[in-house]
């Protein structure tokens, strides 16, 4: 089993070891659940707060990470879950911003 339990170890690689590959991986992990975050307000037909959208993203990511751990594919890590959850929250807040702009335009 492969796992990394140190929180924010990937940012240590970026800032102290200059790893551009890890920076790219972190940013892509943030983008992974943006589409899910965009769909949350559409699915629930209401505004989703930042805490709840972060929680939904974290739970989806936890499911992915646990599958990786159990199936021994990839690396189980907290950083991925936080990055994915942040991306979900970003997608949700982006959709909220778009809704507000469309409502104000009408």
PDB file of N, CA and C in Angstrom:
ATOM      1  N   UNK A   1       0.837  -1.179   0.000  1.00  0.00           N
ATOM      2  CA  UNK A   1       0.000   0.000   0.000  1.00  0.00           C
ATOM      3  C   UNK A   1       0.881   1.239   0.000  1.00  0.00           C
ATOM      4  N   UNK A   2       0.497   2.183  -0.842  1.00  0.00           N
ATOM      5  CA  UNK A   2       1.235   3.439  -0.901  1.00  0.00           C
ATOM      6  C   UNK A   2       0.357   4.545  -0.344  1.00  0.00           C
ATOM      7  N   UNK A   3       0.907   5.313   0.578  1.00  0.00           N
ATOM      8  CA  UNK A   3       0.155   6.421   1.150  1.00  0.00           C
ATOM      9  C   UNK A   3       1.114   7.491   1.649  1.00  0.00           C
ATOM     10  N   UNK A   4       0.601   8.714   1.724  1.00  0.00           N
ATOM     11  CA  UNK A   4       1.353   9.851   2.249  1.00  0.00           C
ATOM     12  C   UNK A   4       0.414  10.590   3.193  1.00  0.00           C
ATOM     13  N   UNK A   5       0.709  10.528   4.484  1.00  0.00           N
ATOM     14  CA  UNK A   5      -0.194  11.088   5.487  1.00  0.00           C
ATOM     15  C   UNK A   5       0.237  12.459   6.008  1.00  0.00           C
ATOM     16  N   UNK A   6       1.365  12.953   5.553  1.00  0.00           N
ATOM     17  CA  UNK A   6       1.805  14.286   5.976  1.00  0.00           C
ATOM     18  C   UNK A   6       1.014  15.345   5.213  1.00  0.00           C
ATOM     19  N   UNK A   7       0.345  16.209   5.958  1.00  0.00           N
ATOM     20  CA  UNK A   7      -0.481  17.246   5.352  1.00  0.00           C
ATOM     21  C   UNK A   7       0.394  18.282   4.649  1.00  0.00           C
ATOM     22  N   UNK A   8       0.040  18.623   3.436  1.00  0.00           N
ATOM     23  CA  UNK A   8       0.714  19.623   2.596  1.00  0.00           C
ATOM     24  C   UNK A   8       2.147  19.255   2.244  1.00  0.00           C
ATOM     25  N   UNK A   9       2.469  17.981   2.210  1.00  0.00           N
ATOM     26  CA  UNK A   9       3.807  17.553   1.811  1.00  0.00           C
ATOM     27  C   UNK A   9       4.102  17.965   0.373  1.00  0.00           C
ATOM     28  N   UNK A  10       3.058  17.982  -0.462  1.00  0.00           N
ATOM     29  CA  UNK A  10       3.266  18.319  -1.872  1.00  0.00           C
ATOM     30  C   UNK A  10       3.680  19.779  -2.050  1.00  0.00           C
ATOM     31  N   UNK A  11       3.176  20.661  -1.180  1.00  0.00           N
ATOM     32  CA  UNK A  11       3.580  22.071  -1.262  1.00  0.00           C
ATOM     33  C   UNK A  11       4.998  22.252  -0.749  1.00  0.00           C
ATOM     34  N   UNK A  12       5.424  21.397   0.151  1.00  0.00           N
ATOM     35  CA  UNK A  12       6.822  21.399   0.579  1.00  0.00           C
ATOM     36  C   UNK A  12       7.725  21.097  -0.623  1.00  0.00           C
ATOM     37  N   UNK A  13       7.302  20.129  -1.437  1.00  0.00           N
ATOM     38  CA  UNK A  13       8.051  19.787  -2.654  1.00  0.00           C
ATOM     39  C   UNK A  13       8.112  20.977  -3.616  1.00  0.00           C
ATOM     40  N   UNK A  14       7.008  21.706  -3.715  1.00  0.00           N
ATOM     41  CA  UNK A  14       6.944  22.851  -4.629  1.00  0.00           C
ATOM     42  C   UNK A  14       7.821  23.993  -4.137  1.00  0.00           C
ATOM     43  N   UNK A  15       7.628  24.399  -2.880  1.00  0.00           N
ATOM     44  CA  UNK A  15       8.291  25.602  -2.383  1.00  0.00           C
ATOM     45  C   UNK A  15       9.742  25.398  -1.972  1.00  0.00           C
ATOM     46  N   UNK A  16      10.065  24.244  -1.421  1.00  0.00           N
ATOM     47  CA  UNK A  16      11.419  24.047  -0.904  1.00  0.00           C
ATOM     48  C   UNK A  16      12.316  23.209  -1.810  1.00  0.00           C
ATOM     49  N   UNK A  17      11.698  22.464  -2.730  1.00  0.00           N
ATOM     50  CA  UNK A  17      12.506  21.654  -3.647  1.00  0.00           C
ATOM     51  C   UNK A  17      12.332  22.082  -5.102  1.00  0.00           C
ATOM     52  N   UNK A  18      11.466  23.075  -5.319  1.00  0.00           N
ATOM     53  CA  UNK A  18      11.271  23.620  -6.663  1.00  0.00           C
ATOM     54  C   UNK A  18      10.661  22.664  -7.665  1.00  0.00           C
ATOM     55  N   UNK A  19       9.800  21.774  -7.212  1.00  0.00           N
ATOM     56  CA  UNK A  19       9.214  20.761  -8.098  1.00  0.00           C
ATOM     57  C   UNK A  19       8.056  21.337  -8.921  1.00  0.00           C
ATOM     58  N   UNK A  20       8.329  21.610 -10.187  1.00  0.00           N
ATOM     59  CA  UNK A  20       7.276  22.081 -11.091  1.00  0.00           C
ATOM     60  C   UNK A  20       6.268  20.978 -11.390  1.00  0.00           C
ATOM     61  N   UNK A  21       6.732  19.743 -11.409  1.00  0.00           N
ATOM     62  CA  UNK A  21       5.837  18.604 -11.639  1.00  0.00           C
ATOM     63  C   UNK A  21       4.791  18.517 -10.521  1.00  0.00           C
ATOM     64  N   UNK A  22       5.222  18.726  -9.284  1.00  0.00           N
ATOM     65  CA  UNK A  22       4.287  18.660  -8.155  1.00  0.00           C
ATOM     66  C   UNK A  22       3.330  19.849  -8.181  1.00  0.00           C
ATOM     67  N   UNK A  23       3.808  21.014  -8.597  1.00  0.00           N
ATOM     68  CA  UNK A  23       2.935  22.179  -8.736  1.00  0.00           C
ATOM     69  C   UNK A  23       1.845  21.883  -9.761  1.00  0.00           C
ATOM     70  N   UNK A  24       2.245  21.317 -10.887  1.00  0.00           N
ATOM     71  CA  UNK A  24       1.278  20.953 -11.924  1.00  0.00           C
ATOM     72  C   UNK A  24       0.269  19.935 -11.394  1.00  0.00           C
ATOM     73  N   UNK A  25       0.745  18.939 -10.670  1.00  0.00           N
ATOM     74  CA  UNK A  25      -0.144  17.917 -10.112  1.00  0.00           C
ATOM     75  C   UNK A  25      -1.131  18.533  -9.118  1.00  0.00           C
ATOM     76  N   UNK A  26      -0.655  19.432  -8.269  1.00  0.00           N
ATOM     77  CA  UNK A  26      -1.534  20.094  -7.299  1.00  0.00           C
ATOM     78  C   UNK A  26      -2.620  20.901  -8.001  1.00  0.00           C
ATOM     79  N   UNK A  27      -2.230  21.656  -9.021  1.00  0.00           N
ATOM     80  CA  UNK A  27      -3.204  22.476  -9.745  1.00  0.00           C
ATOM     81  C   UNK A  27      -4.215  21.609 -10.493  1.00  0.00           C
ATOM     82  N   UNK A  28      -3.748  20.527 -11.091  1.00  0.00           N
ATOM     83  CA  UNK A  28      -4.670  19.624 -11.786  1.00  0.00           C
ATOM     84  C   UNK A  28      -5.624  18.937 -10.810  1.00  0.00           C
ATOM     85  N   UNK A  29      -5.140  18.623  -9.613  1.00  0.00           N
ATOM     86  CA  UNK A  29      -6.023  18.054  -8.590  1.00  0.00           C
ATOM     87  C   UNK A  29      -7.087  19.060  -8.176  1.00  0.00           C
ATOM     88  N   UNK A  30      -6.738  20.335  -8.134  1.00  0.00           N
ATOM     89  CA  UNK A  30      -7.737  21.365  -7.831  1.00  0.00           C
ATOM     90  C   UNK A  30      -8.794  21.422  -8.929  1.00  0.00           C
ATOM     91  N   UNK A  31      -8.375  21.268 -10.168  1.00  0.00           N
ATOM     92  CA  UNK A  31      -9.307  21.358 -11.303  1.00  0.00           C
ATOM     93  C   UNK A  31     -10.188  20.119 -11.466  1.00  0.00           C
ATOM     94  N   UNK A  32      -9.762  18.997 -10.921  1.00  0.00           N
ATOM     95  CA  UNK A  32     -10.454  17.730 -11.139  1.00  0.00           C
ATOM     96  C   UNK A  32     -11.938  17.775 -10.769  1.00  0.00           C
ATOM     97  N   UNK A  33     -12.275  18.366  -9.638  1.00  0.00           N
ATOM     98  CA  UNK A  33     -13.675  18.361  -9.191  1.00  0.00           C
ATOM     99  C   UNK A  33     -14.402  19.684  -9.426  1.00  0.00           C
ATOM    100  N   UNK A  34     -13.801  20.601 -10.184  1.00  0.00           N
ATOM    101  CA  UNK A  34     -14.498  21.844 -10.525  1.00  0.00           C
ATOM    102  C   UNK A  34     -15.821  21.544 -11.236  1.00  0.00           C
ATOM    103  N   UNK A  35     -15.858  20.638 -12.227  1.00  0.00           N
ATOM    104  CA  UNK A  35     -17.143  20.353 -12.884  1.00  0.00           C
ATOM    105  C   UNK A  35     -18.214  19.831 -11.913  1.00  0.00           C
ATOM    106  N   UNK A  36     -17.820  19.013 -10.963  1.00  0.00           N
ATOM    107  CA  UNK A  36     -18.778  18.528  -9.965  1.00  0.00           C
ATOM    108  C   UNK A  36     -19.315  19.703  -9.143  1.00  0.00           C
ATOM    109  N   UNK A  37     -18.430  20.624  -8.772  1.00  0.00           N
ATOM    110  CA  UNK A  37     -18.852  21.808  -8.025  1.00  0.00           C
ATOM    111  C   UNK A  37     -19.809  22.676  -8.814  1.00  0.00           C
ATOM    112  N   UNK A  38     -19.590  22.782 -10.116  1.00  0.00           N
ATOM    113  CA  UNK A  38     -20.491  23.551 -10.979  1.00  0.00           C
ATOM    114  C   UNK A  38     -21.875  22.906 -10.989  1.00  0.00           C
ATOM    115  N   UNK A  39     -21.918  21.578 -10.948  1.00  0.00           N
ATOM    116  CA  UNK A  39     -23.200  20.867 -11.011  1.00  0.00           C
ATOM    117  C   UNK A  39     -23.972  20.851  -9.689  1.00  0.00           C
ATOM    118  N   UNK A  40     -23.294  21.051  -8.570  1.00  0.00           N
ATOM    119  CA  UNK A  40     -23.980  20.972  -7.270  1.00  0.00           C
ATOM    120  C   UNK A  40     -25.214  21.869  -7.178  1.00  0.00           C
ATOM    121  N   UNK A  41     -25.121  23.175  -7.481  1.00  0.00           N
ATOM    122  CA  UNK A  41     -26.330  24.006  -7.386  1.00  0.00           C
ATOM    123  C   UNK A  41     -27.407  23.592  -8.383  1.00  0.00           C
ATOM    124  N   UNK A  42     -27.006  23.038  -9.505  1.00  0.00           N
ATOM    125  CA  UNK A  42     -27.968  22.572 -10.506  1.00  0.00           C
ATOM    126  C   UNK A  42     -28.695  21.333  -9.987  1.00  0.00           C
ATOM    127  N   UNK A  43     -27.955  20.421  -9.381  1.00  0.00           N
ATOM    128  CA  UNK A  43     -28.536  19.185  -8.856  1.00  0.00           C
ATOM    129  C   UNK A  43     -29.501  19.468  -7.707  1.00  0.00           C
ATOM    130  N   UNK A  44     -29.090  20.335  -6.780  1.00  0.00           N
ATOM    131  CA  UNK A  44     -29.898  20.600  -5.589  1.00  0.00           C
ATOM    132  C   UNK A  44     -30.880  21.756  -5.762  1.00  0.00           C
ATOM    133  N   UNK A  45     -30.813  22.458  -6.881  1.00  0.00           N
ATOM    134  CA  UNK A  45     -31.705  23.586  -7.167  1.00  0.00           C
ATOM    135  C   UNK A  45     -31.679  24.652  -6.077  1.00  0.00           C
ATOM    136  N   UNK A  46     -30.507  24.859  -5.501  1.00  0.00           N
ATOM    137  CA  UNK A  46     -30.376  25.911  -4.493  1.00  0.00           C
ATOM    138  C   UNK A  46     -28.908  26.285  -4.328  1.00  0.00           C
ATOM    139  N   UNK A  47     -28.705  27.369  -3.616  1.00  0.00           N
ATOM    140  CA  UNK A  47     -27.352  27.836  -3.330  1.00  0.00           C
ATOM    141  C   UNK A  47     -26.683  26.857  -2.363  1.00  0.00           C
ATOM    142  N   UNK A  48     -25.430  26.544  -2.626  1.00  0.00           N
ATOM    143  CA  UNK A  48     -24.655  25.649  -1.767  1.00  0.00           C
ATOM    144  C   UNK A  48     -23.546  26.481  -1.136  1.00  0.00           C
ATOM    145  N   UNK A  49     -23.492  26.510   0.178  1.00  0.00           N
ATOM    146  CA  UNK A  49     -22.466  27.280   0.881  1.00  0.00           C
ATOM    147  C   UNK A  49     -21.075  26.717   0.646  1.00  0.00           C
ATOM    148  N   UNK A  50     -20.069  27.524   0.931  1.00  0.00           N
ATOM    149  CA  UNK A  50     -18.686  27.091   0.672  1.00  0.00           C
ATOM    150  C   UNK A  50     -18.294  25.908   1.543  1.00  0.00           C
ATOM    151  N   UNK A  51     -18.768  25.857   2.778  1.00  0.00           N
ATOM    152  CA  UNK A  51     -18.420  24.728   3.657  1.00  0.00           C
ATOM    153  C   UNK A  51     -19.014  23.419   3.134  1.00  0.00           C
ATOM    154  N   UNK A  52     -20.271  23.488   2.725  1.00  0.00           N
ATOM    155  CA  UNK A  52     -20.943  22.287   2.230  1.00  0.00           C
ATOM    156  C   UNK A  52     -20.334  21.825   0.903  1.00  0.00           C
ATOM    157  N   UNK A  53     -20.015  22.765   0.026  1.00  0.00           N
ATOM    158  CA  UNK A  53     -19.404  22.377  -1.253  1.00  0.00           C
ATOM    159  C   UNK A  53     -18.017  21.775  -1.022  1.00  0.00           C
ATOM    160  N   UNK A  54     -17.277  22.318  -0.051  1.00  0.00           N
ATOM    161  CA  UNK A  54     -15.970  21.746   0.296  1.00  0.00           C
ATOM    162  C   UNK A  54     -16.153  20.328   0.841  1.00  0.00           C
ATOM    163  N   UNK A  55     -17.161  20.148   1.700  1.00  0.00           N
ATOM    164  CA  UNK A  55     -17.433  18.830   2.278  1.00  0.00           C
ATOM    165  C   UNK A  55     -17.811  17.814   1.199  1.00  0.00           C
ATOM    166  N   UNK A  56     -18.707  18.200   0.275  1.00  0.00           N
ATOM    167  CA  UNK A  56     -19.079  17.290  -0.813  1.00  0.00           C
ATOM    168  C   UNK A  56     -17.851  16.900  -1.629  1.00  0.00           C
ATOM    169  N   UNK A  57     -17.023  17.879  -1.958  1.00  0.00           N
ATOM    170  CA  UNK A  57     -15.805  17.599  -2.713  1.00  0.00           C
ATOM    171  C   UNK A  57     -14.868  16.685  -1.952  1.00  0.00           C
ATOM    172  N   UNK A  58     -14.759  16.923  -0.643  1.00  0.00           N
ATOM    173  CA  UNK A  58     -13.884  16.094   0.188  1.00  0.00           C
ATOM    174  C   UNK A  58     -14.380  14.653   0.220  1.00  0.00           C
ATOM    175  N   UNK A  59     -15.694  14.473   0.343  1.00  0.00           N
ATOM    176  CA  UNK A  59     -16.256  13.119   0.399  1.00  0.00           C
ATOM    177  C   UNK A  59     -16.094  12.372  -0.926  1.00  0.00           C
ATOM    178  N   UNK A  60     -16.288  13.074  -2.036  1.00  0.00           N
ATOM    179  CA  UNK A  60     -16.064  12.448  -3.348  1.00  0.00           C
ATOM    180  C   UNK A  60     -14.600  12.047  -3.474  1.00  0.00           C
ATOM    181  N   UNK A  61     -13.714  12.953  -3.089  1.00  0.00           N
ATOM    182  CA  UNK A  61     -12.282  12.682  -3.175  1.00  0.00           C
ATOM    183  C   UNK A  61     -11.864  11.559  -2.229  1.00  0.00           C
ATOM    184  N   UNK A  62     -12.452  11.523  -1.041  1.00  0.00           N
ATOM    185  CA  UNK A  62     -12.153  10.449  -0.091  1.00  0.00           C
ATOM    186  C   UNK A  62     -12.510   9.095  -0.701  1.00  0.00           C
ATOM    187  N   UNK A  63     -13.637   9.040  -1.396  1.00  0.00           N
ATOM    188  CA  UNK A  63     -14.039   7.808  -2.071  1.00  0.00           C
ATOM    189  C   UNK A  63     -12.992   7.385  -3.103  1.00  0.00           C
ATOM    190  N   UNK A  64     -12.524   8.345  -3.884  1.00  0.00           N
ATOM    191  CA  UNK A  64     -11.494   8.063  -4.896  1.00  0.00           C
ATOM    192  C   UNK A  64     -10.215   7.567  -4.230  1.00  0.00           C
ATOM    193  N   UNK A  65      -9.791   8.277  -3.183  1.00  0.00           N
ATOM    194  CA  UNK A  65      -8.539   7.925  -2.501  1.00  0.00           C
ATOM    195  C   UNK A  65      -8.630   6.556  -1.821  1.00  0.00           C
ATOM    196  N   UNK A  66      -9.778   6.243  -1.223  1.00  0.00           N
ATOM    197  CA  UNK A  66      -9.942   4.927  -0.597  1.00  0.00           C
ATOM    198  C   UNK A  66      -9.913   3.811  -1.640  1.00  0.00           C
ATOM    199  N   UNK A  67     -10.493   4.071  -2.805  1.00  0.00           N
ATOM    200  CA  UNK A  67     -10.408   3.085  -3.899  1.00  0.00           C
ATOM    201  C   UNK A  67      -8.958   2.875  -4.307  1.00  0.00           C
ATOM    202  N   UNK A  68      -8.194   3.951  -4.390  1.00  0.00           N
ATOM    203  CA  UNK A  68      -6.773   3.828  -4.732  1.00  0.00           C
ATOM    204  C   UNK A  68      -6.037   3.003  -3.680  1.00  0.00           C
ATOM    205  N   UNK A  69      -6.362   3.234  -2.421  1.00  0.00           N
ATOM    206  CA  UNK A  69      -5.696   2.520  -1.334  1.00  0.00           C
ATOM    207  C   UNK A  69      -6.047   1.032  -1.359  1.00  0.00           C
ATOM    208  N   UNK A  70      -7.327   0.729  -1.446  1.00  0.00           N
ATOM    209  CA  UNK A  70      -7.787  -0.661  -1.411  1.00  0.00           C
ATOM    210  C   UNK A  70      -7.334  -1.427  -2.656  1.00  0.00           C
ATOM    211  N   UNK A  71      -7.416  -0.782  -3.805  1.00  0.00           N
ATOM    212  CA  UNK A  71      -7.055  -1.443  -5.061  1.00  0.00           C
ATOM    213  C   UNK A  71      -5.560  -1.355  -5.369  1.00  0.00           C
ATOM    214  N   UNK A  72      -4.837  -0.679  -4.487  1.00  0.00           N
ATOM    215  CA  UNK A  72      -3.380  -0.511  -4.641  1.00  0.00           C
ATOM    216  C   UNK A  72      -3.009   0.113  -5.980  1.00  0.00           C
ATOM    217  N   UNK A  73      -3.746   1.168  -6.315  1.00  0.00           N
ATOM    218  CA  UNK A  73      -3.495   1.935  -7.533  1.00  0.00           C
ATOM    219  C   UNK A  73      -3.286   3.380  -7.127  1.00  0.00           C
ATOM    220  N   UNK A  74      -2.170   3.942  -7.466  1.00  0.00           N
ATOM    221  CA  UNK A  74      -1.926   5.333  -7.121  1.00  0.00           C
ATOM    222  C   UNK A  74      -1.493   5.481  -5.674  1.00  0.00           C
ATOM    223  N   UNK A  75      -1.552   6.704  -5.212  1.00  0.00           N
ATOM    224  CA  UNK A  75      -1.072   7.066  -3.881  1.00  0.00           C
ATOM    225  C   UNK A  75      -2.210   7.685  -3.080  1.00  0.00           C
ATOM    226  N   UNK A  76      -2.505   7.127  -1.914  1.00  0.00           N
ATOM    227  CA  UNK A  76      -3.499   7.704  -1.011  1.00  0.00           C
ATOM    228  C   UNK A  76      -2.829   8.869  -0.299  1.00  0.00           C
ATOM    229  N   UNK A  77      -3.431  10.073  -0.406  1.00  0.00           N
ATOM    230  CA  UNK A  77      -2.837  11.225   0.275  1.00  0.00           C
ATOM    231  C   UNK A  77      -3.882  12.269   0.634  1.00  0.00           C
ATOM    232  N   UNK A  78      -3.651  12.919   1.756  1.00  0.00           N
ATOM    233  CA  UNK A  78      -4.540  13.975   2.235  1.00  0.00           C
ATOM    234  C   UNK A  78      -4.532  15.172   1.297  1.00  0.00           C
ATOM    235  N   UNK A  79      -3.358  15.498   0.764  1.00  0.00           N
ATOM    236  CA  UNK A  79      -3.241  16.673  -0.103  1.00  0.00           C
ATOM    237  C   UNK A  79      -4.214  16.602  -1.276  1.00  0.00           C
ATOM    238  N   UNK A  80      -4.313  15.444  -1.908  1.00  0.00           N
ATOM    239  CA  UNK A  80      -5.241  15.300  -3.036  1.00  0.00           C
ATOM    240  C   UNK A  80      -6.673  15.596  -2.601  1.00  0.00           C
ATOM    241  N   UNK A  81      -7.054  15.104  -1.440  1.00  0.00           N
ATOM    242  CA  UNK A  81      -8.421  15.320  -0.964  1.00  0.00           C
ATOM    243  C   UNK A  81      -8.695  16.799  -0.724  1.00  0.00           C
ATOM    244  N   UNK A  82      -7.731  17.502  -0.175  1.00  0.00           N
ATOM    245  CA  UNK A  82      -7.905  18.935   0.078  1.00  0.00           C
ATOM    246  C   UNK A  82      -7.947  19.703  -1.239  1.00  0.00           C
ATOM    247  N   UNK A  83      -7.054  19.366  -2.166  1.00  0.00           N
ATOM    248  CA  UNK A  83      -7.049  20.041  -3.469  1.00  0.00           C
ATOM    249  C   UNK A  83      -8.347  19.779  -4.226  1.00  0.00           C
ATOM    250  N   UNK A  84      -8.811  18.540  -4.232  1.00  0.00           N
ATOM    251  CA  UNK A  84     -10.062  18.206  -4.913  1.00  0.00           C
ATOM    252  C   UNK A  84     -11.242  18.944  -4.285  1.00  0.00           C
ATOM    253  N   UNK A  85     -11.289  18.978  -2.961  1.00  0.00           N
ATOM    254  CA  UNK A  85     -12.379  19.662  -2.258  1.00  0.00           C
ATOM    255  C   UNK A  85     -12.364  21.154  -2.568  1.00  0.00           C
ATOM    256  N   UNK A  86     -11.175  21.739  -2.625  1.00  0.00           N
ATOM    257  CA  UNK A  86     -11.056  23.153  -2.976  1.00  0.00           C
ATOM    258  C   UNK A  86     -11.577  23.391  -4.392  1.00  0.00           C
ATOM    259  N   UNK A  87     -11.251  22.490  -5.313  1.00  0.00           N
ATOM    260  CA  UNK A  87     -11.737  22.613  -6.684  1.00  0.00           C
ATOM    261  C   UNK A  87     -13.249  22.529  -6.772  1.00  0.00           C
ATOM    262  N   UNK A  88     -13.844  21.639  -6.000  1.00  0.00           N
ATOM    263  CA  UNK A  88     -15.303  21.519  -5.958  1.00  0.00           C
ATOM    264  C   UNK A  88     -15.918  22.819  -5.451  1.00  0.00           C
ATOM    265  N   UNK A  89     -15.345  23.355  -4.390  1.00  0.00           N
ATOM    266  CA  UNK A  89     -15.829  24.615  -3.830  1.00  0.00           C
ATOM    267  C   UNK A  89     -15.681  25.743  -4.856  1.00  0.00           C
ATOM    268  N   UNK A  90     -14.569  25.780  -5.569  1.00  0.00           N
ATOM    269  CA  UNK A  90     -14.327  26.796  -6.589  1.00  0.00           C
ATOM    270  C   UNK A  90     -15.370  26.707  -7.703  1.00  0.00           C
ATOM    271  N   UNK A  91     -15.680  25.501  -8.146  1.00  0.00           N
ATOM    272  CA  UNK A  91     -16.702  25.316  -9.171  1.00  0.00           C
ATOM    273  C   UNK A  91     -18.072  25.772  -8.706  1.00  0.00           C
ATOM    274  N   UNK A  92     -18.400  25.448  -7.478  1.00  0.00           N
ATOM    275  CA  UNK A  92     -19.693  25.820  -6.904  1.00  0.00           C
ATOM    276  C   UNK A  92     -19.820  27.340  -6.781  1.00  0.00           C
ATOM    277  N   UNK A  93     -18.783  27.983  -6.295  1.00  0.00           N
ATOM    278  CA  UNK A  93     -18.800  29.439  -6.129  1.00  0.00           C
ATOM    279  C   UNK A  93     -18.780  30.148  -7.488  1.00  0.00           C
ATOM    280  N   UNK A  94     -18.122  29.543  -8.475  1.00  0.00           N
ATOM    281  CA  UNK A  94     -18.126  30.109  -9.830  1.00  0.00           C
ATOM    282  C   UNK A  94     -19.537  30.082 -10.399  1.00  0.00           C
ATOM    283  N   UNK A  95     -20.231  28.968 -10.208  1.00  0.00           N
ATOM    284  CA  UNK A  95     -21.608  28.850 -10.696  1.00  0.00           C
ATOM    285  C   UNK A  95     -22.515  29.848  -9.982  1.00  0.00           C
ATOM    286  N   UNK A  96     -22.307  30.022  -8.696  1.00  0.00           N
ATOM    287  CA  UNK A  96     -23.092  30.995  -7.931  1.00  0.00           C
ATOM    288  C   UNK A  96     -22.871  32.403  -8.483  1.00  0.00           C
ATOM    289  N   UNK A  97     -21.631  32.743  -8.800  1.00  0.00           N
ATOM    290  CA  UNK A  97     -21.297  34.047  -9.372  1.00  0.00           C
ATOM    291  C   UNK A  97     -22.002  34.234 -10.717  1.00  0.00           C
ATOM    292  N   UNK A  98     -21.983  33.202 -11.548  1.00  0.00           N
ATOM    293  CA  UNK A  98     -22.636  33.269 -12.860  1.00  0.00           C
ATOM    294  C   UNK A  98     -24.142  33.448 -12.700  1.00  0.00           C
ATOM    295  N   UNK A  99     -24.759  32.697 -11.789  1.00  0.00           N
ATOM    296  CA  UNK A  99     -26.196  32.849 -11.525  1.00  0.00           C
ATOM    297  C   UNK A  99     -26.531  34.280 -11.114  1.00  0.00           C
ATOM    298  N   UNK A 100     -25.725  34.840 -10.222  1.00  0.00           N
ATOM    299  CA  UNK A 100     -25.969  36.209  -9.750  1.00  0.00           C
ATOM    300  C   UNK A 100     -25.891  37.207 -10.897  1.00  0.00           C
ATOM    301  N   UNK A 101     -24.894  37.056 -11.755  1.00  0.00           N
ATOM    302  CA  UNK A 101     -24.729  37.963 -12.898  1.00  0.00           C
ATOM    303  C   UNK A 101     -25.896  37.828 -13.872  1.00  0.00           C
ATOM    304  N   UNK A 102     -26.332  36.604 -14.130  1.00  0.00           N
ATOM    305  CA  UNK A 102     -27.464  36.395 -15.032  1.00  0.00           C
ATOM    306  C   UNK A 102     -28.751  36.967 -14.451  1.00  0.00           C
ATOM    307  N   UNK A 103     -28.942  36.798 -13.165  1.00  0.00           N
ATOM    308  CA  UNK A 103     -30.139  37.319 -12.503  1.00  0.00           C
ATOM    309  C   UNK A 103     -30.145  38.844 -12.523  1.00  0.00           C
ATOM    310  N   UNK A 104     -28.991  39.454 -12.309  1.00  0.00           N
ATOM    311  CA  UNK A 104     -28.883  40.912 -12.326  1.00  0.00           C
ATOM    312  C   UNK A 104     -29.102  41.468 -13.733  1.00  0.00           C
ATOM    313  N   UNK A 105     -28.721  40.701 -14.751  1.00  0.00           N
ATOM    314  CA  UNK A 105     -28.874  41.150 -16.136  1.00  0.00           C
ATOM    315  C   UNK A 105     -30.337  41.116 -16.583  1.00  0.00           C
ATOM    316  N   UNK A 106     -31.141  40.280 -15.951  1.00  0.00           N
ATOM    317  CA  UNK A 106     -32.561  40.155 -16.335  1.00  0.00           C
ATOM    318  C   UNK A 106     -33.387  41.090 -15.578  1.00  0.00           C
TER     319      UNK A 106
END
